[in-house]
Tab-separated table of C-alpha atoms in Angstrom:
chain	number	residue	atom	x	y	z
A	1	UNK	CA	1.438	-25.902	-4.328
A	2	UNK	CA	3.922	-23.018	-4.090
A	3	UNK	CA	7.144	-24.975	-3.480
A	4	UNK	CA	9.274	-22.597	-5.604
A	5	UNK	CA	8.198	-19.561	-3.598
A	6	UNK	CA	8.476	-21.623	-0.299
A	7	UNK	CA	12.103	-22.077	-1.107
A	8	UNK	CA	12.628	-18.337	-0.649
A	9	UNK	CA	11.478	-18.467	2.960
A	10	UNK	CA	13.460	-21.498	4.381
A	11	UNK	CA	15.013	-19.156	7.008
A	12	UNK	CA	11.809	-18.973	8.738
A	13	UNK	CA	9.795	-22.245	9.264
A	14	UNK	CA	6.319	-20.931	10.008
A	15	UNK	CA	5.980	-18.899	6.829
A	16	UNK	CA	7.780	-21.450	4.893
A	17	UNK	CA	5.100	-24.049	5.750
A	18	UNK	CA	2.336	-21.644	4.946
A	19	UNK	CA	3.611	-20.932	1.496
A	20	UNK	CA	4.534	-24.515	0.835
A	21	UNK	CA	0.889	-25.626	1.362
A	22	UNK	CA	-0.705	-22.629	-0.440
A	23	UNK	CA	-1.845	-22.198	-3.953
A	24	UNK	CA	0.963	-20.547	-5.921
A	25	UNK	CA	0.569	-16.700	-6.396
A	26	UNK	CA	1.401	-15.312	-9.825
A	27	UNK	CA	4.150	-12.795	-9.609
A	28	UNK	CA	3.317	-9.554	-11.334
A	29	UNK	CA	5.751	-8.051	-13.897
A	30	UNK	CA	3.847	-5.225	-15.470
A	31	UNK	CA	4.158	-1.872	-13.663
A	32	UNK	CA	1.516	0.858	-13.642
A	33	UNK	CA	2.079	4.714	-13.842
A	34	UNK	CA	2.343	6.169	-10.317
A	35	UNK	CA	-0.027	8.998	-11.156
A	36	UNK	CA	-2.867	6.688	-12.276
A	37	UNK	CA	-2.152	4.206	-9.400
A	38	UNK	CA	-2.532	7.124	-6.920
A	39	UNK	CA	-5.880	8.011	-8.345
A	40	UNK	CA	-7.089	4.477	-8.100
A	41	UNK	CA	-5.903	4.077	-4.465
A	42	UNK	CA	-7.713	7.379	-3.359
A	43	UNK	CA	-10.933	6.346	-5.112
A	44	UNK	CA	-10.764	2.892	-3.445
A	45	UNK	CA	-10.257	4.165	0.078
A	46	UNK	CA	-12.830	2.831	2.563
A	47	UNK	CA	-14.982	1.171	-0.253
A	48	UNK	CA	-15.626	-2.393	-1.291
A	49	UNK	CA	-13.824	-3.579	-4.396
A	50	UNK	CA	-17.074	-3.580	-6.414
A	51	UNK	CA	-18.093	-0.104	-5.295
A	52	UNK	CA	-14.603	1.306	-5.974
A	53	UNK	CA	-14.545	-0.222	-9.485
A	54	UNK	CA	-17.979	1.301	-10.300
A	55	UNK	CA	-16.945	4.828	-9.135
A	56	UNK	CA	-13.532	4.600	-10.819
A	57	UNK	CA	-15.110	3.587	-14.149
A	58	UNK	CA	-17.610	6.412	-13.958
A	59	UNK	CA	-14.891	8.909	-13.041
A	60	UNK	CA	-12.588	7.801	-15.843
A	61	UNK	CA	-15.485	8.019	-18.383
A	62	UNK	CA	-15.421	11.882	-17.814
A	63	UNK	CA	-12.149	12.070	-19.559
A	64	UNK	CA	-11.041	11.470	-23.208
A	65	UNK	CA	-9.355	8.104	-23.440
A	66	UNK	CA	-10.216	7.433	-19.877
A	67	UNK	CA	-7.076	9.357	-18.832
A	68	UNK	CA	-7.567	11.815	-16.057
A	69	UNK	CA	-5.446	14.614	-17.553
A	70	UNK	CA	-4.363	16.716	-14.533
A	71	UNK	CA	-5.255	19.930	-16.203
A	72	UNK	CA	-8.766	18.846	-16.883
A	73	UNK	CA	-9.095	17.500	-13.325
A	74	UNK	CA	-8.111	20.838	-11.912
A	75	UNK	CA	-10.529	22.628	-14.256
A	76	UNK	CA	-13.463	20.312	-13.584
A	77	UNK	CA	-16.257	21.526	-11.335
A	78	UNK	CA	-16.389	19.560	-8.063
A	79	UNK	CA	-20.138	18.996	-8.615
A	80	UNK	CA	-19.251	17.040	-11.788
A	81	UNK	CA	-17.054	14.647	-9.830
A	82	UNK	CA	-19.532	14.433	-6.907
A	83	UNK	CA	-22.069	13.149	-9.523
A	84	UNK	CA	-19.959	9.976	-10.087
A	85	UNK	CA	-20.023	9.124	-6.440
A	86	UNK	CA	-16.891	10.763	-5.074
A	87	UNK	CA	-16.947	12.434	-1.609
A	88	UNK	CA	-15.818	16.048	-1.213
A	89	UNK	CA	-12.759	14.785	0.691
A	90	UNK	CA	-11.721	12.399	-2.037
A	91	UNK	CA	-12.242	15.206	-4.692
A	92	UNK	CA	-9.807	17.332	-2.775
A	93	UNK	CA	-7.220	14.557	-2.566
A	94	UNK	CA	-7.584	13.852	-6.306
A	95	UNK	CA	-7.070	17.598	-7.004
A	96	UNK	CA	-3.904	17.468	-4.859
A	97	UNK	CA	-2.565	14.493	-6.821
A	98	UNK	CA	-3.385	16.276	-10.167
A	99	UNK	CA	-1.553	19.514	-8.880
A	100	UNK	CA	1.530	17.390	-8.233
A	101	UNK	CA	1.286	15.805	-11.654
A	102	UNK	CA	0.776	19.233	-13.336
A	103	UNK	CA	3.835	20.560	-11.542
A	104	UNK	CA	5.927	17.721	-12.906
A	105	UNK	CA	6.402	15.999	-9.577
A	106	UNK	CA	4.870	12.652	-10.284
A	107	UNK	CA	6.834	11.611	-13.364
A	108	UNK	CA	7.776	7.887	-13.319
A	109	UNK	CA	11.138	8.407	-14.830
A	110	UNK	CA	12.036	10.693	-11.864
A	111	UNK	CA	10.426	8.552	-9.150
A	112	UNK	CA	10.468	4.928	-10.095
A	113	UNK	CA	14.178	4.500	-9.549
A	114	UNK	CA	14.135	5.871	-6.037
A	115	UNK	CA	14.750	3.529	-3.036
A	116	UNK	CA	11.619	2.414	-1.229
A	117	UNK	CA	11.783	4.832	1.727
A	118	UNK	CA	12.737	7.808	-0.484
A	119	UNK	CA	9.803	7.187	-2.815
A	120	UNK	CA	7.406	6.732	0.205
A	121	UNK	CA	8.659	10.009	1.426
A	122	UNK	CA	7.877	11.787	-1.753
A	123	UNK	CA	4.382	10.264	-2.082
A	124	UNK	CA	3.270	11.044	1.511
A	125	UNK	CA	3.840	14.769	0.812
A	126	UNK	CA	0.597	14.684	-1.145
A	127	UNK	CA	-2.355	15.356	1.109
A	128	UNK	CA	-4.549	12.296	1.185
A	129	UNK	CA	-1.587	9.873	0.622
A	130	UNK	CA	-0.466	8.165	3.869
A	131	UNK	CA	2.246	5.633	4.339
A	132	UNK	CA	-0.050	2.633	3.822
A	133	UNK	CA	-1.324	3.960	0.477
A	134	UNK	CA	2.316	4.759	-0.685
A	135	UNK	CA	3.272	1.194	0.288
A	136	UNK	CA	0.390	-0.213	-1.775
A	137	UNK	CA	1.548	1.741	-4.729
A	138	UNK	CA	5.136	0.242	-4.249
A	139	UNK	CA	3.686	-3.316	-3.902
A	140	UNK	CA	1.055	-3.385	-6.584
A	141	UNK	CA	1.920	-0.636	-9.113
A	142	UNK	CA	5.756	-0.760	-9.019
A	143	UNK	CA	6.107	-4.398	-8.048
A	144	UNK	CA	8.694	-3.601	-5.424
A	145	UNK	CA	9.731	-6.949	-3.854
A	146	UNK	CA	10.582	-6.052	-0.286
A	147	UNK	CA	7.750	-3.909	1.221
A	148	UNK	CA	6.377	-4.551	4.649
A	149	UNK	CA	3.125	-2.686	5.333
A	150	UNK	CA	2.936	-2.727	9.104
A	151	UNK	CA	-0.258	-0.579	9.123
A	152	UNK	CA	-2.214	-3.187	7.098
A	153	UNK	CA	-4.990	-4.814	9.113
A	154	UNK	CA	-5.092	-7.896	7.060
A	155	UNK	CA	-1.309	-8.544	7.494
A	156	UNK	CA	-1.722	-8.002	11.241
A	157	UNK	CA	-4.606	-10.466	11.388
A	158	UNK	CA	-2.810	-12.963	9.335
A	159	UNK	CA	0.365	-12.704	11.364
A	160	UNK	CA	-1.565	-12.723	14.699
A	161	UNK	CA	-3.209	-16.016	13.807
A	162	UNK	CA	-0.108	-17.611	12.233
A	163	UNK	CA	2.304	-16.715	15.033
A	164	UNK	CA	-0.282	-16.758	17.845
A	165	UNK	CA	0.352	-13.405	19.596
A	166	UNK	CA	-2.220	-11.247	21.324
A	167	UNK	CA	-0.840	-7.692	21.175
A	168	UNK	CA	-3.099	-4.943	19.716
A	169	UNK	CA	-2.012	-3.878	16.214
A	170	UNK	CA	0.031	-0.823	17.390
A	171	UNK	CA	1.861	-2.657	20.002
A	172	UNK	CA	2.514	-5.594	17.707
A	173	UNK	CA	4.547	-3.638	15.134
A	174	UNK	CA	7.893	-4.326	16.674
A	175	UNK	CA	7.098	-8.121	16.879
A	176	UNK	CA	5.810	-8.037	13.177
A	177	UNK	CA	9.046	-6.269	12.192
A	178	UNK	CA	11.166	-8.745	13.870
A	179	UNK	CA	9.185	-11.745	12.487
A	180	UNK	CA	9.334	-10.424	8.883
A	181	UNK	CA	13.076	-9.828	8.881
A	182	UNK	CA	13.895	-13.332	7.737
A	183	UNK	CA	11.557	-12.818	4.748
A	184	UNK	CA	13.767	-10.221	3.260
A	185	UNK	CA	14.273	-9.478	0.343
A	186	UNK	CA	10.905	-11.001	-0.523
A	187	UNK	CA	8.457	-9.377	2.049
A	188	UNK	CA	6.031	-8.294	-0.647
A	189	UNK	CA	5.559	-11.836	-1.794
A	190	UNK	CA	5.321	-13.017	1.839
A	191	UNK	CA	2.548	-10.474	2.417
A	192	UNK	CA	0.600	-11.601	-0.570
A	193	UNK	CA	0.622	-15.153	0.841
A	194	UNK	CA	-0.450	-13.765	4.217
A	195	UNK	CA	-3.448	-11.984	2.522
A	196	UNK	CA	-4.240	-15.138	0.649
A	197	UNK	CA	-4.299	-17.150	3.786
A	198	UNK	CA	-7.129	-14.933	5.097
A	199	UNK	CA	-9.104	-15.357	2.006
A	200	UNK	CA	-8.785	-19.153	2.379
A	201	UNK	CA	-9.567	-19.115	6.022
A	202	UNK	CA	-12.522	-21.357	6.959
A	203	UNK	CA	-15.667	-19.476	8.110
């Protein structure tokens, strides 16, 4: 049981009860480089976890040390990247990320200290990186503790079931924002329990 984590959400009884009864989630402490996390995110878009892992492994195998050096990415023929299972659109997005890295615009020592919204603003300048992807980078690569991804379908579905509202996703955003305010400054952890609640849902 996640009693220690539940104690962080006593200001809001519904989530408090969910976390109190849930298997405890391990809090991540190791961060990942932003550049490599962006590559993983783009490769994973609209794919199952298994398919994404297969294509990512094939893609990284094209590079010495499994590191997608930006200069090598930019010099690589698109056909070579297509051969590992990447779509033309994703190749274009990966090239955009590599261009930003090659230009010195994706250095962790310059970005990792930025406030959440400032960092999101920087990342969404890259074609192929939307707000949701940037938020996932903050949550899972940088371990930012207070991210609330309002565009995430899983979070919407979990909150809709937990708080019993019927609004479509877009219309529900103000309600989701209001409901999540008492979770601050631990909204990332709250979201991880919401995702977990979907995994454990019966049938």
